[in-house]
Amino acid sequence: MTAGVLAAVLLLAVAADACAGGTDYGAGFWDLTAGGAERGKRPRWLIDHAMAPVWEVNNVWLIFVLVIMWTGFPVFFQTVFLAMWLPLALAAVGIVLRGAGFALRKPTRRLAGRRVYGAVFAISSLLTPFFLGAAAGGIASGRVAPGTEPSAHAWSNPTSVFFGILAVVATALLGAVFLAADAVRFASPDLHAYFRWRAVAALAALAVLAVVTLFVTHGDAPHVWRGLTHGAGLFFVIVAGVATLVTAWLLLRTSGAWSRVSAVGIVASAILAWGMAQRPYLIPRSLTVAEAAGAPATLHWLLVVTLVSVVLVFPAVVLLYRLDTRGTLEPLTDADLRRGSGPEDRG
């Protein structure tokens, strides 16, 4: 019972990381495709302002995922990280380089330095979700199992490749939708149109890729295919489809808070559909939730810690997101600092 609850928490944490972190990766995708220094100046300006308050806190979800995997399902953790150490290592390096590039490019005064850090940020934002998606595809296709030796076959198969591409396109969709809404907040109608139409293009690409990937799983990941076309997995596939139509309708009309909700619904429903399709396995046909679970005492304490974390951390993160989307967390400008340094402020 406890193992099943923690497996559900793990799936929800993966969905949260895909949506929150995916939005940041998507911003990096559009940073990469924004063009040269002059042409991409305004899109990159919006990306910097939109990401600055929240990009670090989004890593909380990834840490949560790793802690639950490592502590609650050690066999699963060992199996995945042993068999697919290379894509996961590349993803980890990408996370570090991406954060460093984003943090260092803005304060760097030399144009050449800003370009280097900007390129590191943008390229890492593209490669990291691809490798994470490829690893998820290796799990979904059942190519890893306890005792599996590291092999490129585990993450370079058809399911892995399409999962990786889907991850990149899904992050591009989230990034464009959130940036279009942020453009409204910053009173920038040109950027609103710029990102809104890119969101429409990303949504169309995601819909086509999702259908193709579904048919790929038919021959390459039959257990997941059956789960996606029956029961709870099919339910969340339908939810993702409805959310796609709603998002398209909202984007063609305008772009605001509701398009953000529906876009998040697409990605979250797709993750939940994948998780439901694998039941009762963590790795299809080789490792069930019960077989991968740690000691009962460990699981009980992990559940307690998880509940405490939800009570203490979740409301704070939600408040941060709410303040950010309302524009309350705008950074001080040079003019603000100069206004705050007069004699009357020091007295």
XYZ file of C-alpha atoms in Angstrom:
347
model
C 0.000 0.000 0.000
C 2.712 2.478 1.015
C 4.802 1.583 -2.053
C 1.814 2.248 -4.307
C 1.182 5.647 -2.716
C 4.839 6.631 -3.105
C 4.823 5.448 -6.718
C 1.860 7.757 -7.340
C 3.723 10.606 -5.614
C 6.762 9.880 -7.800
C 4.627 10.083 -10.940
C 3.077 13.375 -9.816
C 6.537 14.763 -9.059
C 7.734 13.789 -12.546
C 4.711 15.583 -14.013
C 5.419 18.682 -11.891
C 9.058 18.716 -12.981
C 8.084 18.270 -16.622
C 5.709 21.242 -16.448
C 7.698 23.638 -14.255
C 11.191 22.801 -15.464
C 9.890 22.221 -18.979
C 8.697 25.824 -19.188
C 12.244 27.013 -18.514
C 13.725 24.600 -21.052
C 11.192 25.862 -23.569
C 12.311 29.428 -22.955
C 15.843 28.268 -23.716
C 14.614 26.684 -26.966
C 13.166 30.002 -28.123
C 16.323 31.771 -26.989
C 18.290 29.460 -29.290
C 16.005 30.138 -32.264
C 15.563 33.890 -31.687
C 18.218 34.854 -34.254
C 21.190 37.198 -34.084
C 21.970 39.777 -31.432
C 19.809 42.540 -32.911
C 16.926 40.403 -34.165
C 16.708 38.364 -30.963
C 17.242 41.214 -28.536
C 13.617 41.729 -27.500
C 12.621 38.032 -27.272
C 15.705 37.384 -25.129
C 14.881 40.411 -22.986
C 11.469 38.910 -22.241
C 12.989 35.469 -21.575
C 15.424 36.956 -19.045
C 12.717 38.903 -17.210
C 10.203 36.049 -17.207
C 12.613 33.370 -15.980
C 14.637 35.325 -13.428
C 12.354 34.938 -10.362
C 11.606 31.202 -10.669
C 14.221 29.311 -12.677
C 16.091 28.051 -9.608
C 13.042 26.889 -7.661
C 11.904 24.707 -10.570
C 14.777 22.340 -9.777
C 13.017 21.494 -6.497
C 10.775 19.064 -8.373
C 13.723 17.235 -9.935
C 15.392 16.865 -6.531
C 12.111 15.534 -5.146
C 11.956 12.937 -7.947
C 15.526 11.789 -7.296
C 15.032 11.529 -3.528
C 11.899 9.374 -3.882
C 13.568 7.141 -6.497
C 16.758 6.689 -4.494
C 15.144 6.219 -1.085
C 11.837 4.566 -1.881
C 12.723 2.469 -4.925
C 16.476 1.765 -4.745
C 16.375 -1.167 -7.188
C 14.631 1.028 -9.761
C 17.107 3.849 -9.167
C 20.122 1.549 -9.503
C 18.752 -0.149 -12.617
C 17.943 3.062 -14.482
C 21.102 4.939 -13.569
C 23.343 1.980 -14.319
C 21.838 1.038 -17.673
C 21.449 4.633 -18.916
C 24.213 6.479 -17.131
C 25.373 8.278 -20.279
C 22.143 10.134 -21.254
C 21.405 10.879 -17.598
C 24.943 12.181 -17.064
C 24.619 14.360 -20.167
C 21.279 15.647 -18.874
C 22.860 16.460 -15.486
C 25.743 18.306 -17.142
C 23.186 20.157 -19.255
C 21.258 21.243 -16.148
C 24.428 22.642 -14.565
C 25.639 24.387 -17.734
C 22.191 25.766 -18.448
C 21.940 27.361 -15.016
C 25.467 28.751 -15.242
C 24.859 30.163 -18.711
C 21.620 31.865 -17.698
C 23.068 33.278 -14.473
C 26.267 34.612 -16.039
C 25.176 35.982 -19.384
C 23.213 38.965 -18.071
C 25.893 40.509 -15.766
C 28.667 39.895 -18.326
C 29.515 43.196 -19.947
C 31.456 41.989 -22.989
C 29.294 41.033 -25.982
C 31.455 38.006 -26.784
C 31.033 36.706 -23.239
C 27.262 37.180 -23.337
C 27.123 35.260 -26.602
C 29.100 32.353 -25.174
C 27.004 32.119 -22.016
C 23.809 32.580 -24.023
C 24.771 29.737 -26.368
C 25.555 27.457 -23.406
C 22.169 28.253 -21.863
C 20.237 27.743 -25.098
C 21.940 24.549 -26.310
C 21.740 22.952 -22.854
C 18.025 23.789 -22.758
C 17.612 21.750 -25.941
C 19.785 18.738 -25.095
C 18.710 18.230 -21.462
C 15.010 17.482 -22.123
C 15.959 15.297 -25.089
C 18.207 13.046 -23.003
C 15.698 12.911 -20.138
C 12.982 11.963 -22.621
C 15.235 9.350 -24.202
C 15.822 7.788 -20.787
C 12.056 7.740 -20.180
C 11.648 5.998 -23.533
C 14.168 3.358 -22.504
C 12.094 2.675 -19.402
C 8.796 2.627 -21.324
C 10.125 0.182 -23.923
C 11.348 -2.204 -21.213
C 14.909 -2.232 -22.518
C 16.344 -1.854 -19.024
C 15.992 -4.475 -16.305
C 17.798 -5.346 -13.077
C 21.285 -6.441 -14.065
C 21.224 -4.747 -17.484
C 24.671 -3.541 -18.545
C 25.100 0.009 -19.879
C 24.272 0.053 -23.570
C 23.379 2.647 -26.188
C 20.537 0.333 -27.220
C 18.764 1.136 -23.964
C 18.253 4.798 -24.925
C 18.805 5.046 -28.692
C 15.818 2.927 -29.760
C 12.737 4.254 -31.624
C 10.676 4.833 -28.477
C 13.527 6.704 -26.799
C 14.175 8.905 -29.830
C 10.522 9.881 -30.159
C 10.142 10.404 -26.403
C 13.180 12.696 -26.544
C 11.818 14.713 -29.453
C 8.412 14.891 -27.771
C 10.065 16.251 -24.622
C 11.798 19.015 -26.596
C 8.625 20.023 -28.460
C 6.517 19.891 -25.277
C 8.942 22.229 -23.509
C 8.902 24.537 -26.533
C 5.096 24.674 -26.286
C 5.129 25.463 -22.566
C 7.818 28.098 -22.984
C 6.004 29.860 -25.829
C 2.624 29.837 -24.047
C 4.052 31.249 -20.819
C 6.151 33.853 -22.645
C 3.152 34.994 -24.690
C 1.224 35.555 -21.470
C 4.196 37.346 -19.914
C 4.350 39.650 -22.927
C 0.838 40.837 -22.059
C 1.982 41.564 -18.518
C 4.932 43.567 -19.836
C 2.649 45.470 -22.270
C 4.560 44.194 -25.326
C 1.998 43.362 -28.036
C 4.731 42.585 -30.589
C 6.221 39.905 -28.325
C 2.752 38.613 -27.504
C 2.113 37.928 -31.192
C 5.677 36.617 -31.644
C 5.352 33.921 -28.993
C 1.661 33.205 -29.501
C 2.155 32.052 -33.082
C 5.202 30.032 -32.090
C 3.055 28.370 -29.449
C 0.493 27.482 -32.126
C 3.253 25.969 -34.304
C 4.688 24.008 -31.356
C 1.217 22.741 -30.438
C 0.627 21.467 -33.986
C 4.030 19.758 -34.028
C 3.362 18.190 -30.620
C -0.008 16.806 -31.731
C 1.498 15.192 -34.838
C 4.460 13.777 -32.918
C 2.188 12.381 -30.189
C 0.165 10.419 -32.742
C 3.317 9.112 -34.441
C 4.858 8.154 -31.076
C 1.691 6.305 -30.095
C 2.006 4.117 -33.197
C 5.736 3.629 -32.576
C 4.964 2.184 -29.134
C 2.641 -0.361 -30.780
C 5.601 -2.350 -32.078
C 8.408 -1.107 -29.857
C 6.737 -0.869 -26.415
C 3.656 -3.141 -26.568
C 2.906 -3.064 -22.835
C 2.775 0.739 -22.818
C 0.774 0.733 -26.062
C -1.883 -1.457 -24.470
C -1.922 0.721 -21.362
C -2.332 3.880 -23.422
C -5.279 2.446 -25.332
C -7.155 0.962 -22.353
C -8.289 1.975 -18.881
C -6.763 4.849 -16.942
C -4.013 5.368 -19.517
C -6.594 5.930 -22.246
C -8.516 8.320 -19.969
C -5.474 10.582 -19.563
C -4.719 10.344 -23.298
C -8.227 11.664 -23.935
C -7.717 14.415 -21.338
C -4.485 15.408 -23.099
C -6.340 15.492 -26.428
C -9.114 17.703 -25.021
C -6.518 20.005 -23.431
C -4.798 20.263 -26.818
C -8.015 21.426 -28.495
C -8.722 23.896 -25.684
C -5.185 25.294 -25.893
C -5.463 25.720 -29.666
C -8.776 27.563 -29.248
C -7.353 29.856 -26.555
C -4.203 30.629 -28.525
C -6.159 31.518 -31.639
C -8.287 33.914 -29.577
C -5.805 35.341 -27.108
C -3.145 34.141 -24.687
C -3.333 34.497 -20.956
C -3.756 32.611 -17.724
C -6.133 29.994 -19.117
C -3.852 29.040 -22.005
C -1.145 28.397 -19.425
C -3.457 26.090 -17.489
C -4.510 24.130 -20.569
C -0.927 23.814 -21.863
C 0.201 22.468 -18.489
C -2.774 20.111 -18.670
C -1.477 18.664 -21.947
C 1.961 17.829 -20.593
C 0.781 16.680 -17.156
C -1.887 14.418 -18.674
C 0.638 12.880 -21.055
C 2.983 12.061 -18.158
C 0.124 10.595 -16.128
C -1.008 8.549 -19.136
C 2.493 7.067 -19.432
C 2.578 6.219 -15.726
C -0.886 4.644 -15.765
C 0.012 2.667 -18.906
C 2.944 0.987 -17.131
C 0.989 -0.291 -14.129
C 1.815 -2.365 -12.138
C 5.373 -1.977 -13.401
C 8.001 0.697 -12.891
C 9.862 -0.986 -15.755
C 7.417 -2.874 -18.001
C 7.497 -6.644 -17.658
C 10.650 -6.737 -15.496
C 10.217 -4.680 -12.301
C 6.948 -4.067 -10.467
C 6.344 -1.367 -7.886
C 6.390 -3.967 -5.084
C 9.636 -5.563 -6.300
C 11.413 -2.202 -6.559
C 10.279 -0.874 -3.174
C 12.678 -0.416 -0.287
C 12.305 -1.653 3.282
C 8.851 -1.067 4.849
C 10.267 1.137 7.622
C 12.057 3.278 5.033
C 8.875 3.642 2.994
C 6.835 4.701 6.023
C 9.332 7.399 7.031
C 9.664 8.554 3.431
C 5.902 8.956 3.285
C 5.988 11.025 6.495
C 8.767 13.238 5.127
C 6.853 13.607 1.871
C 3.724 14.765 3.699
C 5.765 17.284 5.714
C 7.401 18.535 2.516
C 4.037 18.957 0.834
C 2.731 20.981 3.786
C 5.819 23.201 4.070
C 7.181 23.483 0.531
C 4.214 23.190 -1.815
C 2.315 26.290 -0.574
C 5.522 28.347 -0.748
C 6.200 27.263 -4.323
C 2.602 27.957 -5.354
C 2.825 31.415 -3.757
C 6.060 32.100 -5.639
C 4.489 31.117 -8.963
C 1.428 33.236 -8.205
C 3.507 36.296 -7.331
C 5.616 35.815 -10.439
C 2.661 35.526 -12.842
C 1.173 38.688 -11.300
C 4.407 40.620 -11.849
C 5.021 41.211 -8.145
C 8.601 39.913 -8.301
C 9.960 42.371 -10.850
C 13.674 43.065 -10.259
C 14.857 46.541 -9.332
C 16.117 48.636 -12.223
C 19.048 51.042 -12.126
C 16.554 53.901 -11.879
C 14.913 52.263 -8.855
C 18.266 51.920 -7.148
C 19.166 55.531 -7.853
C 15.837 56.705 -6.458
C 16.504 54.698 -3.306
C 19.949 56.192 -2.672
C 19.032 59.826 -1.961
C 19.680 61.585 1.364
C 16.052 61.203 2.437
C 16.289 57.426 2.052
C 19.500 57.209 4.025
C 18.206 59.350 6.857
